[in-house]
């Protein structure tokens, strides 16, 4: 002790240090100018502190090494400053450890350390924090702590509450393969990436509003009790995660990766419309075109029977490989990609101009198939189709096997059934349209069936396009009117002729009345007249409602009328069906 003074190096490796010895060391290191103990190097490897360790406000300008040190009683390192590296590798803290307001300018190594009681590191600052395989028996309190570099808690075991509320991480916050027997509190945490992959949560978890400008990584994690995840993040990666109980995600901005996740109980993923008070400018600047609404990129391998999506962006979501897709619950305003079509807009009072408009909701798999196979040709089911998570790349498009047009028929059918079961008949219409489109394009269905579906599409959009059916009805009626004027109406009304013989005495009079066949001998320029037009209009209207006009027509006219009595009622029925599909309750 006699040689110690402010700024001295202390080397007591392997020493048993009592409570009085520890206090004596601290007293000799106190700098009278700053009134705080100061040392160059501290080396207590494999030492044993049998009493309290009063190192509050200690400053170490060199290296501090406590590898495999045993602390029998409370350790007070509050407000301490470690300018060099600080190593507590394999140290055992049997009582409280206070790191409040401590500052680790370089690495803080707590690898495989054992904390038998609580650890408090409120407002502590870590340059590089290493808690790999550490064991926390009590509270792990890192609220308001600042991690300027990466912080590794991988494979750590938390027996009590892990409190990281309002903490700030400028690098990766890594909890890979950690185990939480208590609560994990990350409310208000701000970090670049939060890694919870392969982590096991034994009790109910409430991840309260962390903000990650990078990824909230939950891949291969397991939540044995209920979990509530409220987060503002660029990416929420929950691939292959297992949720054994009720799960709630309330998210902003996040691109959600849910492929192959296991959802045992009801799971809700919803858009949080109201901000939680974070400064979200960093996330907004990453992609100025992105919205606050979370997106899901894939549901492949997910049993969606317990899944509810509320106000989620599904424009780029791929559903291929999902199970029980017909039981997927879509609430609120879930966005799908739109197939762009053409409409008409009145501009001013005179001009009607065409404009592009979204016509129906379309799955990303169909858009991939169209990009691969072309728009109008039949699509081979043996051709790979573009998708995410691919095994290869061809022509700049990632490819996976299995997403064939016939598979898309099943996808659209299941989504349609889900909407119909929810009594949303108008919403199911777009998916019925997609189902029919895939049947019409896929070469797994026969030539005749595809041509029949092509006709069904052309005249009424599979019974969903009322204006298209009405247009064809008007065309058919106009054609009937013109055809009757040109070839159906005779020159004039047929006049009956009576033929008889002059009777002789003693004989009866015989008269025969006949009506000659209607004839049309007028020149073509005389057949198109207003009188003939107004005569054919009632006849055409009668044909629309499947009634005979009762007029005398030429043989060609009779054929025209019979054809119109078959075609026009069918078009009228398709028009009514299309209207009904959009307003059905």
Coordinates of C-alpha atoms in Angstrom, one line a residue:
X1 CA 0.0 0.0 0.0
X2 CA 2.8 2.4 0.8
X3 CA 3.8 2.9 -2.8
X4 CA 0.3 3.7 -4.1
X5 CA -0.7 7.2 -5.0
X6 CA -3.0 9.0 -7.5
X7 CA -2.3 7.7 -11.0
X8 CA -0.5 4.6 -9.8
X9 CA -0.8 1.1 -11.4
X10 CA -2.4 -1.4 -9.1
X11 CA -1.6 -5.1 -9.5
X12 CA -3.3 -7.5 -7.1
X13 CA -3.9 -10.5 -9.3
X14 CA -4.9 -13.6 -7.4
X15 CA -5.2 -11.7 -4.1
X16 CA -7.8 -12.0 -1.4
X17 CA -8.9 -8.4 -0.7
X18 CA -11.0 -7.6 2.4
X19 CA -13.3 -4.7 2.8
X20 CA -10.7 -2.7 4.6
X21 CA -8.0 -3.4 2.0
X22 CA -10.4 -2.2 -0.8
X23 CA -11.1 1.1 1.1
X24 CA -7.4 1.6 1.7
X25 CA -6.6 1.2 -2.0
X26 CA -9.2 3.7 -2.9
X27 CA -8.0 6.2 -0.3
X28 CA -4.5 6.2 -1.7
X29 CA -5.7 6.7 -5.2
X30 CA -7.7 9.8 -4.6
X31 CA -6.5 12.8 -6.6
X32 CA -6.7 15.9 -4.4
X33 CA -7.4 18.1 -7.4
X34 CA -10.4 16.2 -8.7
X35 CA -11.3 14.5 -5.4
X36 CA -11.8 11.2 -7.2
X37 CA -9.6 8.0 -7.2
X38 CA -7.4 7.7 -10.3
X39 CA -5.2 4.8 -11.5
X40 CA -3.1 4.0 -14.5
X41 CA -3.8 0.3 -14.7
X42 CA -5.9 -2.0 -12.5
X43 CA -5.2 -5.7 -12.5
X44 CA -7.3 -7.9 -10.2
X45 CA -7.5 -11.0 -12.3
X46 CA -8.6 -14.1 -10.3
X47 CA -8.7 -11.9 -7.1
X48 CA -11.4 -12.3 -4.5
X49 CA -13.1 -9.3 -2.9
X50 CA -14.6 -10.6 0.4
X51 CA -16.1 -7.2 1.3
X52 CA -17.7 -4.3 -0.6
X53 CA -15.9 -2.7 -3.5
X54 CA -16.2 1.1 -3.2
X55 CA -14.8 2.1 -6.6
X56 CA -17.4 4.9 -7.1
X57 CA -16.1 7.7 -9.5
X58 CA -12.9 5.7 -10.1
X59 CA -11.0 6.7 -13.2
X60 CA -8.7 4.3 -14.9
X61 CA -6.5 5.8 -17.6
X62 CA -5.0 2.5 -18.7
X63 CA -6.3 -1.1 -18.7
X64 CA -8.7 -2.4 -16.1
X65 CA -8.6 -6.2 -15.8
X66 CA -10.9 -8.2 -13.5
X67 CA -10.9 -11.6 -15.4
X68 CA -12.4 -14.4 -13.3
X69 CA -12.5 -12.1 -10.3
X70 CA -15.0 -13.0 -7.5
X71 CA -17.0 -10.3 -5.8
X72 CA -18.6 -11.5 -2.6
X73 CA -20.5 -8.3 -1.8
X74 CA -21.8 -5.2 -3.5
X75 CA -19.6 -3.6 -6.2
X76 CA -20.0 0.1 -6.7
X77 CA -18.6 1.4 -10.0
X78 CA -21.1 4.2 -10.4
X79 CA -19.8 7.2 -12.3
X80 CA -16.5 5.3 -12.9
X81 CA -14.5 6.1 -16.1
X82 CA -12.4 3.6 -18.0
X83 CA -10.3 5.3 -20.6
X84 CA -8.8 2.0 -21.7
X85 CA -10.3 -1.4 -22.1
X86 CA -12.1 -2.9 -19.2
X87 CA -12.3 -6.7 -18.9
X88 CA -14.5 -8.7 -16.5
X89 CA -14.3 -12.0 -18.4
X90 CA -15.7 -14.7 -16.3
X91 CA -16.1 -12.5 -13.3
X92 CA -18.6 -13.6 -10.6
X93 CA -20.8 -10.9 -8.9
X94 CA -22.6 -12.4 -6.0
X95 CA -24.3 -9.2 -5.0
X96 CA -25.3 -5.9 -6.6
X97 CA -23.3 -4.3 -9.3
X98 CA -23.7 -0.5 -9.8
X99 CA -22.6 0.9 -13.2
X100 CA -24.9 3.9 -13.1
X101 CA -23.4 6.8 -15.1
X102 CA -20.2 4.8 -15.7
X103 CA -18.3 5.4 -18.9
X104 CA -16.4 2.8 -20.9
X105 CA -14.4 4.7 -23.5
X106 CA -13.2 1.5 -25.2
X107 CA -14.3 -2.1 -24.9
X108 CA -16.2 -3.3 -21.9
X109 CA -15.8 -7.1 -21.7
X110 CA -18.2 -9.0 -19.5
X111 CA -18.1 -12.2 -21.5
X112 CA -19.3 -15.2 -19.5
X113 CA -19.7 -13.1 -16.4
X114 CA -22.2 -14.3 -13.7
X115 CA -24.4 -11.7 -12.0
X116 CA -25.9 -13.3 -8.9
X117 CA -28.0 -10.3 -8.2
X118 CA -29.1 -7.1 -9.9
X119 CA -27.0 -5.0 -12.3
X120 CA -27.8 -1.3 -12.7
X121 CA -26.2 0.6 -15.5
X122 CA -28.6 3.5 -15.8
X123 CA -27.2 6.3 -18.1
X124 CA -24.0 4.3 -18.5
X125 CA -22.0 4.8 -21.7
X126 CA -20.4 1.9 -23.5
X127 CA -18.2 2.2 -26.6
X128 CA -18.2 -1.6 -27.2
X129 CA -20.2 -3.8 -24.8
X130 CA -19.6 -7.6 -24.7
X131 CA -22.0 -9.6 -22.5
X132 CA -21.7 -12.8 -24.5
X133 CA -22.9 -15.8 -22.5
X134 CA -23.4 -13.7 -19.4
X135 CA -25.8 -14.8 -16.7
X136 CA -28.2 -12.3 -15.0
X137 CA -30.0 -13.8 -12.1
X138 CA -31.8 -10.6 -11.1
X139 CA -32.6 -7.3 -12.7
X140 CA -30.4 -6.3 -15.7
X141 CA -31.0 -2.5 -15.7
X142 CA -29.7 -0.7 -18.7
X143 CA -32.4 2.0 -18.9
X144 CA -31.2 5.2 -20.6
X145 CA -27.8 3.6 -21.3
X146 CA -25.9 4.6 -24.4
X147 CA -24.2 2.1 -26.6
X148 CA -22.0 4.0 -29.1
X149 CA -20.8 0.8 -30.8
X150 CA -22.1 -2.7 -31.0
X151 CA -23.5 -4.3 -27.9
X152 CA -23.5 -8.1 -27.7
X153 CA -25.7 -10.0 -25.3
X154 CA -25.7 -13.1 -27.5
X155 CA -26.5 -16.4 -25.6
X156 CA -26.9 -14.4 -22.4
X157 CA -29.4 -15.7 -19.8
X158 CA -31.7 -13.3 -18.1
X159 CA -33.4 -14.7 -15.1
X160 CA -35.1 -11.5 -14.1
X161 CA -36.3 -8.4 -15.9
X162 CA -34.1 -7.0 -18.6
X163 CA -34.7 -3.3 -18.7
X164 CA -33.4 -1.4 -21.7
X165 CA -36.0 1.3 -21.8
X166 CA -34.9 4.6 -23.4
X167 CA -31.5 3.1 -24.2
X168 CA -29.7 4.3 -27.3
X169 CA -27.7 2.0 -29.5
X170 CA -25.8 3.5 -32.4
X171 CA -24.7 0.0 -33.7
X172 CA -26.1 -3.5 -33.4
X173 CA -27.9 -4.5 -30.3
X174 CA -27.4 -8.2 -30.4
X175 CA -29.4 -10.6 -28.3
X176 CA -29.0 -13.6 -30.6
X177 CA -29.8 -17.0 -28.9
X178 CA -30.4 -15.2 -25.5
X179 CA -32.9 -16.6 -23.0
X180 CA -35.3 -14.4 -21.1
X181 CA -37.1 -15.9 -18.1
X182 CA -38.4 -12.5 -17.2
X183 CA -39.7 -9.4 -19.0
X184 CA -37.7 -7.6 -21.7
X185 CA -38.4 -3.9 -21.6
X186 CA -37.2 -2.0 -24.7
X187 CA -39.7 0.8 -24.5
X188 CA -38.3 3.9 -26.2
X189 CA -35.1 2.2 -27.2
X190 CA -33.4 3.7 -30.3
X191 CA -30.9 1.6 -32.2
X192 CA -29.7 0.8 -35.7
X193 CA -30.3 -3.0 -35.5
X194 CA -31.9 -5.0 -32.7
X195 CA -31.0 -8.7 -32.9
X196 CA -33.3 -11.2 -31.1
X197 CA -32.7 -14.1 -33.4
X198 CA -32.9 -17.6 -31.8
X199 CA -33.9 -15.9 -28.6
X200 CA -36.2 -17.8 -26.2
X201 CA -38.8 -15.9 -24.1
X202 CA -40.2 -18.0 -21.3
X203 CA -42.8 -15.4 -20.1
X204 CA -45.1 -12.9 -21.7
X205 CA -43.1 -10.3 -23.5
X206 CA -44.0 -6.7 -24.2
X207 CA -41.5 -5.1 -26.7
X208 CA -42.6 -1.6 -26.1
X209 CA -41.9 0.8 -29.0
X210 CA -38.2 0.4 -29.9
X211 CA -37.1 2.4 -32.9
X212 CA -34.7 0.6 -35.3
X213 CA -33.5 2.4 -38.4
X214 CA -32.3 -1.0 -39.6
X215 CA -33.7 -4.4 -38.7
X216 CA -35.6 -5.8 -35.7
X217 CA -34.4 -9.4 -36.1
X218 CA -36.7 -12.1 -34.6
X219 CA -35.6 -14.9 -36.9
X220 CA -35.9 -18.4 -35.2
X221 CA -37.0 -16.8 -32.0
X222 CA -39.5 -18.5 -29.7
X223 CA -42.1 -16.8 -27.7
X224 CA -43.7 -19.3 -25.2
X225 CA -46.2 -16.9 -23.8
X226 CA -48.0 -14.0 -25.3
X227 CA -46.1 -11.2 -27.0
X228 CA -46.9 -7.6 -27.9
X229 CA -44.4 -6.0 -30.3
X230 CA -44.8 -2.2 -30.8
X231 CA -42.0 -1.0 -33.0
X232 CA -40.9 1.6 -35.5
X233 CA -38.4 -0.1 -37.8
X234 CA -37.3 -0.4 -41.3
X235 CA -37.5 -4.2 -41.3
X236 CA -39.1 -6.6 -38.9
X237 CA -37.7 -10.0 -39.7
X238 CA -39.7 -12.8 -38.1
X239 CA -38.8 -15.7 -40.5
X240 CA -39.1 -19.1 -38.8
X241 CA -40.0 -17.5 -35.5
X242 CA -42.4 -19.5 -33.3
X243 CA -45.3 -17.9 -31.5
X244 CA -46.9 -20.3 -29.0
X245 CA -49.5 -17.9 -27.7
X246 CA -51.4 -14.8 -28.7
X247 CA -49.3 -12.3 -30.6
X248 CA -49.8 -8.7 -31.5
X249 CA -47.7 -6.6 -33.8
X250 CA -48.3 -2.8 -34.0
X251 CA -45.9 -1.4 -36.5
X252 CA -44.9 1.7 -38.4
X253 CA -42.8 1.7 -41.6
X254 CA -41.7 -1.9 -41.2
X255 CA -41.2 -4.3 -44.0
X256 CA -42.3 -7.5 -42.3
X257 CA -40.7 -10.8 -43.2
X258 CA -42.9 -13.6 -42.0
X259 CA -42.0 -16.6 -44.2
X260 CA -42.1 -20.0 -42.4
X261 CA -43.2 -18.4 -39.1
X262 CA -45.2 -20.7 -36.8
X263 CA -48.4 -19.1 -35.5
X264 CA -50.0 -21.4 -32.9
X265 CA -52.6 -18.9 -31.6
X266 CA -54.4 -15.7 -32.9
X267 CA -51.8 -13.3 -34.3
X268 CA -52.5 -9.7 -35.3
X269 CA -50.3 -7.4 -37.5
X270 CA -51.6 -3.9 -37.6
X271 CA -50.6 -0.5 -38.8
X272 CA -50.2 2.0 -35.9
X273 CA -51.5 5.2 -37.3
X274 CA -50.6 7.4 -34.3
X275 CA -46.9 8.1 -33.8
X276 CA -45.3 7.2 -30.5
X277 CA -43.2 10.3 -30.2
X278 CA -40.0 9.0 -31.9
X279 CA -38.1 11.2 -34.4
X280 CA -39.0 9.2 -37.5
X281 CA -37.2 11.5 -39.9
X282 CA -34.3 9.0 -40.3
X283 CA -36.7 6.3 -41.4
X284 CA -38.6 8.6 -43.7
X285 CA -35.3 9.7 -45.4
X286 CA -34.3 6.1 -46.2
X287 CA -37.0 5.8 -48.8
X288 CA -38.9 9.1 -49.4
X289 CA -41.5 7.2 -51.5
X290 CA -42.2 4.7 -48.7
X291 CA -45.3 5.2 -46.5
X292 CA -45.7 4.8 -42.8
X293 CA -47.9 1.7 -43.5
X294 CA -46.0 -1.6 -42.8
X295 CA -45.5 -4.1 -45.7
X296 CA -45.4 -7.8 -45.7
X297 CA -43.1 -9.3 -48.4
X298 CA -44.1 -13.0 -48.1
X299 CA -46.5 -15.4 -46.3
X300 CA -44.9 -18.5 -47.8
X301 CA -44.9 -21.4 -45.3
X302 CA -47.2 -19.6 -42.8
X303 CA -50.4 -21.2 -41.5
X304 CA -52.6 -18.1 -41.9
X305 CA -55.6 -19.6 -40.1
X306 CA -54.9 -17.5 -37.0
X307 CA -53.5 -14.4 -38.8
X308 CA -55.3 -11.1 -39.0
X309 CA -53.8 -8.2 -41.0
X310 CA -55.1 -4.7 -40.4
X311 CA -54.3 -1.8 -42.7
X312 CA -51.2 -3.6 -44.1
X313 CA -49.6 -2.9 -47.5
X314 CA -49.7 -6.2 -49.5
X315 CA -48.7 -4.7 -52.8
X316 CA -45.5 -6.7 -53.0
X317 CA -46.6 -9.7 -50.8
X318 CA -46.2 -13.2 -52.2
X319 CA -48.8 -15.6 -50.9
X320 CA -47.5 -18.7 -52.7
X321 CA -46.9 -21.5 -50.1
X322 CA -49.2 -20.1 -47.4
X323 CA -51.5 -22.6 -45.7
X324 CA -55.2 -22.1 -45.0
X325 CA -55.2 -18.9 -47.0
X326 CA -59.0 -18.9 -47.2
X327 CA -59.0 -18.3 -43.4
X328 CA -56.7 -15.3 -43.5
X329 CA -58.5 -12.3 -42.0
X330 CA -58.0 -8.9 -43.7
X331 CA -59.4 -6.0 -41.8
X332 CA -59.3 -2.3 -42.4
X333 CA -57.8 -1.0 -45.6
X334 CA -55.3 -3.6 -46.7
X335 CA -53.6 -2.5 -49.9
X336 CA -53.0 -4.8 -52.9
X337 CA -51.2 -4.1 -56.1
X338 CA -53.5 -2.8 -58.9
X339 CA -53.7 -3.9 -62.5
X340 CA -53.7 -0.6 -64.4
X341 CA -56.5 -0.1 -66.9
X342 CA -58.1 2.7 -68.9
X343 CA -61.1 4.9 -68.0
X344 CA -62.6 8.1 -69.3
X345 CA -62.6 11.5 -67.7
X346 CA -64.7 14.6 -68.5
X347 CA -62.4 17.5 -68.8
X348 CA -64.2 20.8 -68.7
X349 CA -67.6 20.7 -70.6
X350 CA -66.6 19.4 -74.0
X351 CA -63.6 17.1 -73.9
X352 CA -63.6 13.5 -72.7
X353 CA -60.1 12.2 -72.3
X354 CA -58.8 8.7 -71.4
X355 CA -56.8 8.2 -68.2
X356 CA -55.0 5.4 -66.5
X357 CA -56.8 3.9 -63.5
X358 CA -56.4 0.9 -61.1
X359 CA -59.0 -1.7 -62.1
X360 CA -58.6 -4.7 -59.9
X361 CA -56.4 -6.0 -57.1
X362 CA -53.7 -8.3 -58.4
X363 CA -51.2 -10.6 -56.6
X364 CA -47.5 -10.1 -57.1
X365 CA -47.2 -13.7 -58.3
X366 CA -49.5 -12.8 -61.3
X367 CA -47.4 -9.8 -62.1
X368 CA -44.3 -12.0 -62.0
X369 CA -46.0 -14.5 -64.4
X370 CA -46.9 -11.7 -66.8
X371 CA -43.4 -10.4 -66.7
X372 CA -42.1 -13.8 -67.4
X373 CA -44.6 -15.2 -70.0
X374 CA -46.0 -12.2 -71.7
X375 CA -49.6 -10.8 -71.4
X376 CA -51.7 -12.7 -74.0
X377 CA -50.0 -16.0 -74.7
X378 CA -50.9 -19.2 -72.7
X379 CA -48.5 -19.7 -69.9
X380 CA -46.7 -23.0 -69.4
X381 CA -47.0 -24.6 -66.0
X382 CA -43.6 -26.1 -66.4
X383 CA -41.8 -22.8 -66.5
X384 CA -40.4 -21.3 -63.4
X385 CA -42.0 -18.1 -62.3
X386 CA -40.3 -15.1 -60.7
X387 CA -40.6 -14.7 -56.9
X388 CA -38.6 -13.7 -53.8
X389 CA -36.2 -15.8 -51.9
X390 CA -35.0 -17.4 -55.2
X391 CA -32.7 -20.1 -56.0
X392 CA -31.4 -18.5 -59.2
X393 CA -31.5 -15.5 -61.4
X394 CA -32.2 -15.3 -65.1
X395 CA -32.5 -12.1 -67.1
X396 CA -32.3 -10.0 -63.9
X397 CA -35.4 -11.8 -62.5
X398 CA -35.1 -14.1 -59.5
X399 CA -36.7 -17.5 -60.0
X400 CA -38.1 -20.2 -57.8
X401 CA -39.9 -23.4 -58.7
X402 CA -43.5 -23.9 -58.0
X403 CA -45.4 -20.6 -58.6
X404 CA -47.2 -21.8 -61.7
X405 CA -50.3 -20.2 -63.2
X406 CA -52.4 -23.2 -62.0
X407 CA -51.1 -22.6 -58.5
X408 CA -52.3 -19.0 -58.8
X409 CA -55.8 -20.3 -59.5
X410 CA -55.8 -21.8 -56.0
X411 CA -54.3 -18.7 -54.4
X412 CA -57.0 -16.5 -55.9
X413 CA -59.7 -19.0 -55.0
X414 CA -58.7 -19.2 -51.4
X415 CA -58.5 -15.4 -51.0
X416 CA -61.9 -15.1 -52.7
X417 CA -63.4 -17.6 -50.3
X418 CA -62.0 -15.7 -47.4
X419 CA -63.8 -12.6 -48.5
X420 CA -67.0 -14.4 -49.2
X421 CA -66.9 -16.0 -45.7
X422 CA -66.5 -12.5 -44.3
X423 CA -69.6 -11.4 -46.3
X424 CA -67.6 -9.1 -48.5
X425 CA -68.9 -10.1 -51.9
X426 CA -67.8 -7.0 -53.7
X427 CA -64.3 -7.4 -52.3
X428 CA -64.2 -11.0 -53.5
X429 CA -64.9 -10.0 -57.0
X430 CA -61.3 -9.0 -57.9
X431 CA -60.0 -12.4 -56.7
X432 CA -62.6 -14.2 -58.7
X433 CA -61.5 -12.2 -61.7
X434 CA -57.9 -13.2 -61.0
X435 CA -58.9 -16.8 -60.7
X436 CA -60.6 -16.8 -64.0
X437 CA -57.6 -15.0 -65.6
X438 CA -55.2 -17.7 -64.5
X439 CA -57.6 -20.4 -65.8
X440 CA -57.8 -18.6 -69.1
X441 CA -54.0 -18.3 -69.5
X442 CA -52.8 -21.6 -68.0
X443 CA -52.1 -24.4 -70.5
X444 CA -53.2 -27.0 -67.9
X445 CA -56.8 -26.3 -68.9
X446 CA -58.2 -27.4 -72.3
X447 CA -58.2 -25.4 -75.4
X448 CA -62.0 -25.3 -75.5
X449 CA -62.3 -24.2 -71.9
X450 CA -59.8 -21.4 -72.4
X451 CA -61.6 -20.1 -75.5
X452 CA -64.9 -20.2 -73.6
X453 CA -63.4 -18.2 -70.8
X454 CA -61.9 -15.8 -73.3
X455 CA -65.4 -15.2 -74.6
X456 CA -66.7 -14.8 -71.1
X457 CA -64.0 -12.2 -70.4
X458 CA -64.6 -10.3 -73.6
X459 CA -68.3 -9.8 -73.2
X460 CA -68.5 -9.1 -69.5
X461 CA -65.2 -9.5 -67.7
X462 CA -66.3 -12.8 -66.1
X463 CA -69.6 -11.2 -65.1
X464 CA -67.9 -8.4 -63.2
X465 CA -67.6 -5.6 -65.7
X466 CA -71.1 -4.1 -66.0
X467 CA -70.1 -1.4 -68.5
X468 CA -68.5 -3.9 -70.8
X469 CA -71.7 -6.1 -70.8
X470 CA -73.8 -3.0 -71.4
X471 CA -71.6 -1.9 -74.2
X472 CA -71.9 -5.2 -75.9
X473 CA -75.7 -5.2 -75.4
X474 CA -75.9 -1.8 -77.0
X475 CA -73.8 -3.0 -79.9
X476 CA -76.0 -6.1 -80.3
X477 CA -79.2 -4.0 -80.2
X478 CA -77.8 -1.6 -82.8
X479 CA -76.7 -4.4 -85.0
X480 CA -80.2 -5.9 -84.8
X481 CA -81.8 -2.7 -85.7
X482 CA -79.6 -2.1 -88.7
X483 CA -79.9 -5.8 -89.8
X484 CA -83.7 -5.7 -89.6
X485 CA -83.9 -2.5 -91.6
X486 CA -81.6 -3.9 -94.3
X487 CA -82.8 -7.5 -94.5
X488 CA -85.7 -8.1 -92.2
X489 CA -88.5 -5.8 -92.8
X490 CA -90.5 -6.4 -96.1
X491 CA -91.5 -3.7 -98.6
X492 CA -94.8 -3.2 -96.7
X493 CA -97.5 -5.0 -94.9
X494 CA -98.7 -8.1 -96.6
X495 CA -102.2 -7.9 -98.0
X496 CA -104.5 -10.9 -98.0
X497 CA -105.8 -12.1 -101.4
X498 CA -109.1 -13.9 -101.9
X499 CA -109.6 -16.2 -104.8
X500 CA -113.1 -17.7 -105.7
X501 CA -115.1 -19.2 -108.6
X502 CA -118.4 -17.9 -110.1
X503 CA -121.1 -20.4 -108.9
X504 CA -123.4 -22.2 -111.3
X505 CA -127.0 -22.9 -110.5
X506 CA -127.2 -25.6 -107.9
X507 CA -123.6 -25.2 -106.7
X508 CA -122.1 -23.5 -103.6
X509 CA -119.6 -20.6 -103.8
X510 CA -116.0 -21.4 -102.9
X511 CA -113.5 -18.6 -101.8
X512 CA -109.8 -19.0 -100.8
X513 CA -108.0 -16.3 -98.9
X514 CA -104.1 -16.4 -98.8
X515 CA -101.4 -14.1 -97.5
X516 CA -98.4 -13.9 -99.7
X517 CA -94.8 -14.3 -98.2
X518 CA -93.2 -11.0 -97.2
X519 CA -90.9 -9.7 -99.8
X520 CA -88.1 -7.2 -99.7
X521 CA -87.3 -5.7 -103.1
X522 CA -86.5 -2.1 -102.1
X523 CA -83.2 -0.7 -103.2
X524 CA -80.7 -0.4 -100.2
X525 CA -80.9 3.4 -100.1
X526 CA -84.6 3.2 -99.5
X527 CA -84.3 0.6 -96.7
X528 CA -82.7 3.0 -94.3
X529 CA -85.5 5.4 -93.4
X530 CA -86.9 6.8 -90.1
X531 CA -90.1 5.0 -90.5
X532 CA -88.4 1.6 -90.8
X533 CA -86.0 2.6 -88.0
X534 CA -88.8 3.3 -85.5
X535 CA -90.5 0.1 -86.6
X536 CA -87.5 -2.0 -85.8
X537 CA -86.7 -0.4 -82.4
X538 CA -89.8 -2.0 -80.5
X539 CA -88.9 -5.3 -82.2
X540 CA -85.4 -5.1 -80.8
X541 CA -86.5 -4.2 -77.3
X542 CA -88.9 -7.1 -77.3
X543 CA -86.0 -9.4 -78.2
X544 CA -84.0 -8.1 -75.2
X545 CA -86.6 -9.4 -72.8
X546 CA -87.0 -12.6 -74.9
X547 CA -90.4 -11.7 -76.5
X548 CA -91.5 -12.1 -80.0
X549 CA -92.5 -9.0 -81.9
X550 CA -95.3 -10.7 -83.9
X551 CA -94.3 -8.8 -87.0
X552 CA -94.2 -10.4 -90.5
X553 CA -90.6 -10.6 -91.4
X554 CA -88.6 -12.0 -94.3
X555 CA -86.9 -15.3 -93.7
X556 CA -83.7 -13.5 -93.0
X557 CA -85.5 -11.2 -90.6
X558 CA -86.9 -14.2 -88.7
X559 CA -83.3 -15.6 -88.4
X560 CA -82.1 -12.2 -87.2
X561 CA -84.9 -11.9 -84.6
X562 CA -84.3 -15.4 -83.3
X563 CA -80.6 -14.8 -82.9
X564 CA -81.2 -11.5 -81.1
X565 CA -83.7 -13.2 -78.8
X566 CA -80.9 -15.6 -77.7
X567 CA -77.9 -13.1 -77.5
X568 CA -79.4 -10.0 -76.1
X569 CA -81.2 -11.5 -73.1
X570 CA -77.9 -13.2 -72.2
X571 CA -76.0 -9.9 -72.4
X572 CA -78.7 -8.2 -70.3
X573 CA -78.4 -11.0 -67.7
X574 CA -74.6 -10.5 -67.6
X575 CA -75.1 -6.8 -67.1
X576 CA -77.4 -7.4 -64.2
X577 CA -75.0 -10.0 -62.8
X578 CA -72.1 -7.6 -62.9
X579 CA -74.1 -4.9 -61.1
X580 CA -75.2 -7.4 -58.5
X581 CA -71.6 -8.5 -57.9
X582 CA -70.6 -5.0 -57.0
X583 CA -73.5 -4.2 -54.7
X584 CA -74.3 -7.6 -53.2
X585 CA -74.6 -7.6 -49.4

